[in-house]
PDB file of C-alpha atoms in Angstrom:
ATOM      1  CA  MET F 136      13.090   8.017  19.072  1.00 45.00           C
ATOM      2  CA  ASN F 137      12.274   7.769  22.814  1.00 54.00           C
ATOM      3  CA  SER F 138      10.035   4.975  23.952  1.00 53.00           C
ATOM      4  CA  VAL F 139       6.393   5.969  23.319  1.00 61.00           C
ATOM      5  CA  ASP F 140       3.206   3.955  22.959  1.00 63.00           C
ATOM      6  CA  ARG F 141       2.338   4.448  19.289  1.00 62.00           C
ATOM      7  CA  LYS F 142      -1.169   2.932  19.934  1.00 70.00           C
ATOM      8  CA  ASP F 143      -1.977   5.679  22.397  1.00 80.00           C
ATOM      9  CA  PRO F 144      -4.496   8.048  20.739  1.00 87.00           C
ATOM     10  CA  ARG F 145      -2.674  11.018  22.142  1.00 90.00           C
ATOM     11  CA  VAL F 146       0.626   9.767  20.660  1.00 91.00           C
ATOM     12  CA  ARG F 147      -1.044   9.131  17.321  1.00 91.00           C
ATOM     13  CA  ARG F 148      -2.606  12.553  17.324  1.00 95.00           C
ATOM     14  CA  THR F 149       0.736  14.287  18.107  1.00 96.00           C
ATOM     15  CA  ARG F 150       2.657  12.317  15.414  1.00 95.00           C
ATOM     16  CA  ARG F 151      -0.114  13.116  12.866  1.00 96.00           C
ATOM     17  CA  LEU F 152       0.196  16.824  13.662  1.00 97.00           C
ATOM     18  CA  LEU F 153       3.962  16.755  13.173  1.00 98.00           C
ATOM     19  CA  MET F 154       3.642  14.688   9.958  1.00 97.00           C
ATOM     20  CA  ASN F 155       1.077  17.145   8.551  1.00 97.00           C
ATOM     21  CA  ALA F 156       3.212  20.089   9.457  1.00 97.00           C
ATOM     22  CA  LEU F 157       6.120  18.541   7.597  1.00 97.00           C
ATOM     23  CA  LEU F 158       4.134  17.774   4.545  1.00 95.00           C
ATOM     24  CA  GLY F 159       2.789  21.210   4.424  1.00 95.00           C
ATOM     25  CA  LEU F 160       6.278  22.767   4.654  1.00 95.00           C
ATOM     26  CA  LEU F 161       7.590  20.348   1.981  1.00 94.00           C
ATOM     27  CA  THR F 162       5.286  22.020  -0.587  1.00 90.00           C
ATOM     28  CA  GLU F 163       6.991  25.300   0.073  1.00 90.00           C
ATOM     29  CA  LYS F 164      10.650  24.517   0.692  1.00 92.00           C
ATOM     30  CA  SER F 165      13.285  21.706   0.846  1.00 94.00           C
ATOM     31  CA  LEU F 166      13.627  19.299   3.561  1.00 95.00           C
ATOM     32  CA  GLN F 167      17.160  20.441   4.030  1.00 94.00           C
ATOM     33  CA  SER F 168      16.085  24.002   4.827  1.00 96.00           C
ATOM     34  CA  ILE F 169      13.203  23.139   7.078  1.00 97.00           C
ATOM     35  CA  THR F 170      13.925  23.522  10.805  1.00 97.00           C
ATOM     36  CA  VAL F 171      12.443  21.640  13.742  1.00 98.00           C
ATOM     37  CA  SER F 172      11.204  24.936  15.088  1.00 97.00           C
ATOM     38  CA  GLU F 173       9.190  25.510  11.920  1.00 98.00           C
ATOM     39  CA  ILE F 174       7.684  22.031  12.080  1.00 98.00           C
ATOM     40  CA  THR F 175       6.661  22.501  15.738  1.00 98.00           C
ATOM     41  CA  HIS F 176       5.334  25.953  15.064  1.00 97.00           C
ATOM     42  CA  HIS F 177       3.084  24.666  12.242  1.00 97.00           C
ATOM     43  CA  ALA F 178       1.957  21.741  14.368  1.00 97.00           C
ATOM     44  CA  THR F 179       1.296  24.024  17.321  1.00 97.00           C
ATOM     45  CA  LEU F 180       3.541  21.877  19.571  1.00 96.00           C
ATOM     46  CA  ASN F 181       6.796  22.592  21.449  1.00 95.00           C
ATOM     47  CA  ARG F 182      10.295  21.280  20.631  1.00 96.00           C
ATOM     48  CA  ALA F 183      10.404  19.078  23.700  1.00 96.00           C
ATOM     49  CA  THR F 184       7.303  17.258  22.414  1.00 96.00           C
ATOM     50  CA  PHE F 185       8.913  16.815  19.006  1.00 97.00           C
ATOM     51  CA  TYR F 186      11.982  15.152  20.565  1.00 96.00           C
ATOM     52  CA  LEU F 187       9.801  12.749  22.511  1.00 94.00           C
ATOM     53  CA  HIS F 188       8.811  11.197  19.171  1.00 95.00           C
ATOM     54  CA  TYR F 189      11.682  11.861  16.766  1.00 97.00           C
ATOM     55  CA  THR F 190      15.409  12.274  16.901  1.00 97.00           C
ATOM     56  CA  ASP F 191      15.453  14.927  14.112  1.00 97.00           C
ATOM     57  CA  LYS F 192      13.590  16.078  11.090  1.00 97.00           C
ATOM     58  CA  PHE F 193      14.983  13.345   8.950  1.00 97.00           C
ATOM     59  CA  ASP F 194      13.642  10.745  11.357  1.00 97.00           C
ATOM     60  CA  LEU F 195      10.237  12.376  10.969  1.00 97.00           C
ATOM     61  CA  PHE F 196      10.587  12.366   7.214  1.00 97.00           C
ATOM     62  CA  ILE F 197      11.454   8.655   7.138  1.00 97.00           C
ATOM     63  CA  SER F 198       8.528   7.919   9.530  1.00 96.00           C
ATOM     64  CA  THR F 199       6.113   9.940   7.392  1.00 96.00           C
ATOM     65  CA  ALA F 200       7.092   8.189   4.238  1.00 95.00           C
ATOM     66  CA  ARG F 201       6.659   4.769   5.926  1.00 95.00           C
ATOM     67  CA  ASP F 202       3.318   5.633   7.699  1.00 94.00           C
ATOM     68  CA  LEU F 203       1.821   7.067   4.554  1.00 95.00           C
ATOM     69  CA  PHE F 204       2.713   4.009   2.524  1.00 96.00           C
ATOM     70  CA  HIS F 205       1.409   1.744   5.272  1.00 92.00           C
ATOM     71  CA  ASP F 206      -1.920   3.688   5.164  1.00 92.00           C
ATOM     72  CA  THR F 207      -2.001   3.251   1.382  1.00 93.00           C
ATOM     73  CA  LEU F 208      -1.608  -0.594   1.782  1.00 91.00           C
ATOM     74  CA  MET F 209      -4.092  -0.832   4.550  1.00 90.00           C
ATOM     75  CA  ASP F 210      -6.689   1.094   2.469  1.00 91.00           C
ATOM     76  CA  ALA F 211      -6.118  -1.460  -0.334  1.00 91.00           C
ATOM     77  CA  LEU F 212      -5.667  -4.539   1.968  1.00 86.00           C
ATOM     78  CA  PRO F 213      -7.333  -3.911   5.243  1.00 65.00           C
ATOM     79  CA  ARG F 214      -5.703  -6.798   7.141  1.00 66.00           C
ATOM     80  CA  GLU F 215      -2.407  -7.767   8.744  1.00 61.00           C
ATOM     81  CA  HIS F 216      -1.148  -9.735   5.817  1.00 60.00           C
ATOM     82  CA  ILE F 217      -2.102 -10.840   2.299  1.00 69.00           C
ATOM     83  CA  GLY F 218      -4.842 -13.395   2.208  1.00 70.00           C
ATOM     84  CA  HIS F 219      -4.057 -14.923  -1.254  1.00 80.00           C
ATOM     85  CA  VAL F 220      -1.302 -14.614  -3.826  1.00 83.00           C
ATOM     86  CA  GLU F 221      -3.541 -12.682  -6.169  1.00 86.00           C
ATOM     87  CA  ASP F 222      -3.561  -9.940  -3.529  1.00 89.00           C
ATOM     88  CA  ILE F 223      -0.143  -9.122  -4.853  1.00 92.00           C
ATOM     89  CA  LYS F 224      -1.879  -7.412  -7.753  1.00 95.00           C
ATOM     90  CA  THR F 225      -3.657  -5.157  -5.345  1.00 94.00           C
ATOM     91  CA  MET F 226      -0.313  -4.368  -3.665  1.00 95.00           C
ATOM     92  CA  VAL F 227       1.310  -3.458  -7.015  1.00 97.00           C
ATOM     93  CA  ILE F 228      -1.561  -1.111  -7.906  1.00 97.00           C
ATOM     94  CA  ALA F 229      -1.338   0.528  -4.494  1.00 97.00           C
ATOM     95  CA  THR F 230       2.426   0.907  -4.908  1.00 97.00           C
ATOM     96  CA  CYS F 231       2.006   2.477  -8.309  1.00 97.00           C
ATOM     97  CA  ASN F 232      -0.495   4.994  -7.005  1.00 95.00           C
ATOM     98  CA  PHE F 233       1.739   5.819  -4.042  1.00 96.00           C
ATOM     99  CA  VAL F 234       4.916   6.379  -6.055  1.00 96.00           C
ATOM    100  CA  GLN F 235       2.925   8.593  -8.464  1.00 93.00           C
ATOM    101  CA  GLN F 236       1.792  10.780  -5.695  1.00 92.00           C
ATOM    102  CA  ALA F 237       4.777  10.729  -3.360  1.00 92.00           C
ATOM    103  CA  ILE F 238       7.685  10.615  -5.929  1.00 90.00           C
ATOM    104  CA  ALA F 239       6.373  11.932  -9.136  1.00 85.00           C
ATOM    105  CA  GLY F 240       4.710  14.663  -7.271  1.00 81.00           C
ATOM    106  CA  CYS F 241       7.841  15.477  -5.288  1.00 84.00           C
ATOM    107  CA  SER F 242       8.883  19.178  -5.543  1.00 86.00           C
ATOM    108  CA  PRO F 243      12.217  19.686  -7.498  1.00 87.00           C
ATOM    109  CA  GLN F 244      14.054  20.871  -4.342  1.00 90.00           C
ATOM    110  CA  ASN F 245      13.191  17.600  -2.641  1.00 91.00           C
ATOM    111  CA  LYS F 246      14.223  15.258  -5.448  1.00 91.00           C
ATOM    112  CA  PRO F 247      17.469  14.306  -3.567  1.00 92.00           C
ATOM    113  CA  PHE F 248      15.378  12.603  -0.990  1.00 93.00           C
ATOM    114  CA  GLU F 249      13.405  10.368  -3.366  1.00 94.00           C
ATOM    115  CA  PRO F 250      15.736   7.337  -2.532  1.00 95.00           C
ATOM    116  CA  VAL F 251      14.675   7.694   1.142  1.00 95.00           C
ATOM    117  CA  ILE F 252      11.030   7.237   0.094  1.00 96.00           C
ATOM    118  CA  GLU F 253      11.811   4.392  -2.244  1.00 97.00           C
ATOM    119  CA  ALA F 254      13.658   2.612   0.610  1.00 96.00           C
ATOM    120  CA  GLN F 255      10.753   2.974   2.938  1.00 96.00           C
ATOM    121  CA  ILE F 256       8.389   1.478   0.329  1.00 97.00           C
ATOM    122  CA  GLN F 257      10.655  -1.448  -0.413  1.00 97.00           C
ATOM    123  CA  GLU F 258      11.299  -2.193   3.225  1.00 96.00           C
ATOM    124  CA  HIS F 259       7.620  -2.050   4.161  1.00 94.00           C
ATOM    125  CA  LEU F 260       6.645  -4.271   1.225  1.00 95.00           C
ATOM    126  CA  GLN F 261       9.398  -6.727   2.285  1.00 96.00           C
ATOM    127  CA  ASP F 262       8.115  -6.870   5.811  1.00 93.00           C
ATOM    128  CA  TYR F 263       4.530  -7.184   4.708  1.00 91.00           C
ATOM    129  CA  LEU F 264       5.432 -10.014   2.256  1.00 92.00           C
ATOM    130  CA  TYR F 265       7.557 -11.920   4.827  1.00 93.00           C
ATOM    131  CA  VAL F 266       4.676 -11.995   7.272  1.00 89.00           C
ATOM    132  CA  TRP F 267       2.433 -13.366   4.577  1.00 88.00           C
ATOM    133  CA  LEU F 268       4.998 -16.013   3.461  1.00 89.00           C
ATOM    134  CA  GLN F 269       5.207 -17.218   7.063  1.00 88.00           C
ATOM    135  CA  SER F 270       1.381 -17.248   7.508  1.00 84.00           C
ATOM    136  CA  ASP F 271      -0.940 -20.272   7.710  1.00 78.00           C
ATOM    137  CA  ALA F 272      -2.230 -19.280   4.281  1.00 75.00           C
ATOM    138  CA  MET F 273       1.003 -20.300   2.742  1.00 82.00           C
ATOM    139  CA  LYS F 274       1.563 -23.667   4.437  1.00 79.00           C
ATOM    140  CA  GLY F 275       2.117 -26.380   1.873  1.00 77.00           C
ATOM    141  CA  THR F 276       3.727 -24.185  -0.711  1.00 83.00           C
ATOM    142  CA  GLU F 277       7.341 -24.672  -1.627  1.00 86.00           C
ATOM    143  CA  LEU F 278       9.445 -21.638  -2.260  1.00 87.00           C
ATOM    144  CA  THR F 279      12.546 -21.633  -4.644  1.00 87.00           C
ATOM    145  CA  THR F 280      14.403 -19.581  -2.005  1.00 88.00           C
ATOM    146  CA  CYS F 281      13.948 -18.910   1.796  1.00 91.00           C
ATOM    147  CA  ALA F 282      10.984 -16.737   2.855  1.00 91.00           C
ATOM    148  CA  GLU F 283      13.235 -13.712   3.695  1.00 95.00           C
ATOM    149  CA  THR F 284      14.923 -13.763   0.287  1.00 95.00           C
ATOM    150  CA  THR F 285      11.700 -14.235  -1.507  1.00 93.00           C
ATOM    151  CA  ALA F 286      10.167 -11.303   0.315  1.00 94.00           C
ATOM    152  CA  THR F 287      13.192  -9.169  -0.598  1.00 96.00           C
ATOM    153  CA  LEU F 288      13.060 -10.211  -4.229  1.00 95.00           C
ATOM    154  CA  ILE F 289       9.329  -9.788  -4.632  1.00 95.00           C
ATOM    155  CA  SER F 290       9.305  -6.343  -2.961  1.00 97.00           C
ATOM    156  CA  ARG F 291      12.137  -5.188  -5.155  1.00 97.00           C
ATOM    157  CA  THR F 292      10.223  -6.360  -8.192  1.00 96.00           C
ATOM    158  CA  ILE F 293       7.107  -4.587  -7.145  1.00 97.00           C
ATOM    159  CA  LEU F 294       8.965  -1.300  -6.435  1.00 97.00           C
ATOM    160  CA  GLY F 295      11.090  -1.467  -9.588  1.00 97.00           C
ATOM    161  CA  CYS F 296       8.087  -2.081 -11.875  1.00 96.00           C
ATOM    162  CA  ALA F 297       6.136   0.700 -10.174  1.00 96.00           C
ATOM    163  CA  LEU F 298       8.982   3.175 -10.653  1.00 96.00           C
ATOM    164  CA  ARG F 299       9.455   2.236 -14.290  1.00 95.00           C
ATOM    165  CA  TRP F 300       5.699   2.683 -14.805  1.00 95.00           C
ATOM    166  CA  MET F 301       5.816   6.145 -13.200  1.00 94.00           C
ATOM    167  CA  ARG F 302       8.727   7.227 -15.443  1.00 91.00           C
ATOM    168  CA  GLU F 303       7.010   6.033 -18.627  1.00 90.00           C
ATOM    169  CA  PRO F 304       3.577   7.853 -18.279  1.00 80.00           C
ATOM    170  CA  GLY F 305       0.818   6.667 -20.610  1.00 81.00           C
ATOM    171  CA  SER F 306       2.489   3.359 -21.754  1.00 77.00           C
ATOM    172  CA  ARG F 307       0.666   1.123 -19.254  1.00 91.00           C
ATOM    173  CA  THR F 308      -1.887   1.207 -16.473  1.00 95.00           C
ATOM    174  CA  PRO F 309      -1.228   0.036 -12.886  1.00 96.00           C
ATOM    175  CA  GLU F 310      -3.395  -2.895 -13.662  1.00 97.00           C
ATOM    176  CA  ASP F 311      -1.031  -3.867 -16.460  1.00 96.00           C
ATOM    177  CA  VAL F 312       1.893  -3.579 -14.166  1.00 97.00           C
ATOM    178  CA  ALA F 313       0.109  -5.772 -11.638  1.00 97.00           C
ATOM    179  CA  GLU F 314      -0.542  -8.589 -14.149  1.00 96.00           C
ATOM    180  CA  GLN F 315       3.093  -8.403 -15.215  1.00 94.00           C
ATOM    181  CA  VAL F 316       4.465  -8.724 -11.598  1.00 96.00           C
ATOM    182  CA  TYR F 317       1.899 -11.419 -10.794  1.00 94.00           C
ATOM    183  CA  ARG F 318       3.148 -13.514 -13.656  1.00 94.00           C
ATOM    184  CA  ILE F 319       6.820 -12.969 -12.537  1.00 92.00           C
ATOM    185  CA  VAL F 320       5.922 -13.977  -8.977  1.00 91.00           C
ATOM    186  CA  MET F 321       3.976 -17.081  -9.988  1.00 89.00           C
ATOM    187  CA  ASN F 322       6.500 -18.354 -12.411  1.00 89.00           C
ATOM    188  CA  GLY F 323       9.616 -17.449 -10.498  1.00 88.00           C
ATOM    189  CA  TYR F 324       9.367 -18.016  -6.765  1.00 88.00           C
ATOM    190  CA  TRP F 325       7.492 -21.326  -6.204  1.00 84.00           C
ATOM    191  CA  ARG F 326       8.183 -24.989  -6.893  1.00 79.00           C
ATOM    192  CA  VAL F 327       4.659 -25.741  -5.633  1.00 77.00           C
ATOM    193  CA  LYS F 328       2.442 -22.779  -6.533  1.00 77.00           C
ATOM    194  CA  PRO F 329      -0.415 -21.707  -4.257  1.00 78.00           C
ATOM    195  CA  GLU F 330      -2.909 -22.118  -7.072  1.00 69.00           C
ATOM    196  CA  GLU F 331      -1.676 -25.741  -7.699  1.00 65.00           C
ATOM    197  CA  LEU F 332      -1.992 -26.509  -4.008  1.00 53.00           C
ATOM    198  CA  GLN F 333      -5.688 -25.408  -3.985  1.00 54.00           C
ATOM    199  CA  GLN F 334      -6.413 -27.733  -6.927  1.00 51.00           C
ATOM    200  CA  GLN F 335      -5.084 -30.830  -5.149  1.00 44.00           C
TER     201      GLN F 335
END
């Protein structure tokens, strides 16, 4: 993607138009068969504008998956990073809800692109968790592994449990999954747990 100011309201509006155009087309046909011309036509923009923001339709698809999941997390946790370890439960519930909508609701012709969505979820969770683990809120805790590895492991745990929940409908609620992940995190990733630090 060319250098653009993503905070500029005009840029955000343009990217939203392109994203919505793609999402609309994905309900009708496969990503593979969608063209940039169709996307720009539905967005009422020209091709030159498209290429100012994205290299191709796959770049737009990846960005759309990432941005939609980011919005889901921000709706659940409207701040730059987790405030407390129990917020992980909220992250798990948000992830369950997102995978149910974005992956379980994926049309059959777009099933081959599910791993792309999953990768964006995991990477965004990992980045979010890493910022939290480096934040002032976590000073004094002692991790069993480095922050980067811990963020990777927790993000994969959250995504894996959410996907399993999605594929076993009716067996558990997102809240059940959140409690399970929370216990795994609290028992597996700290020598000195945040809750113990608060009690000292």
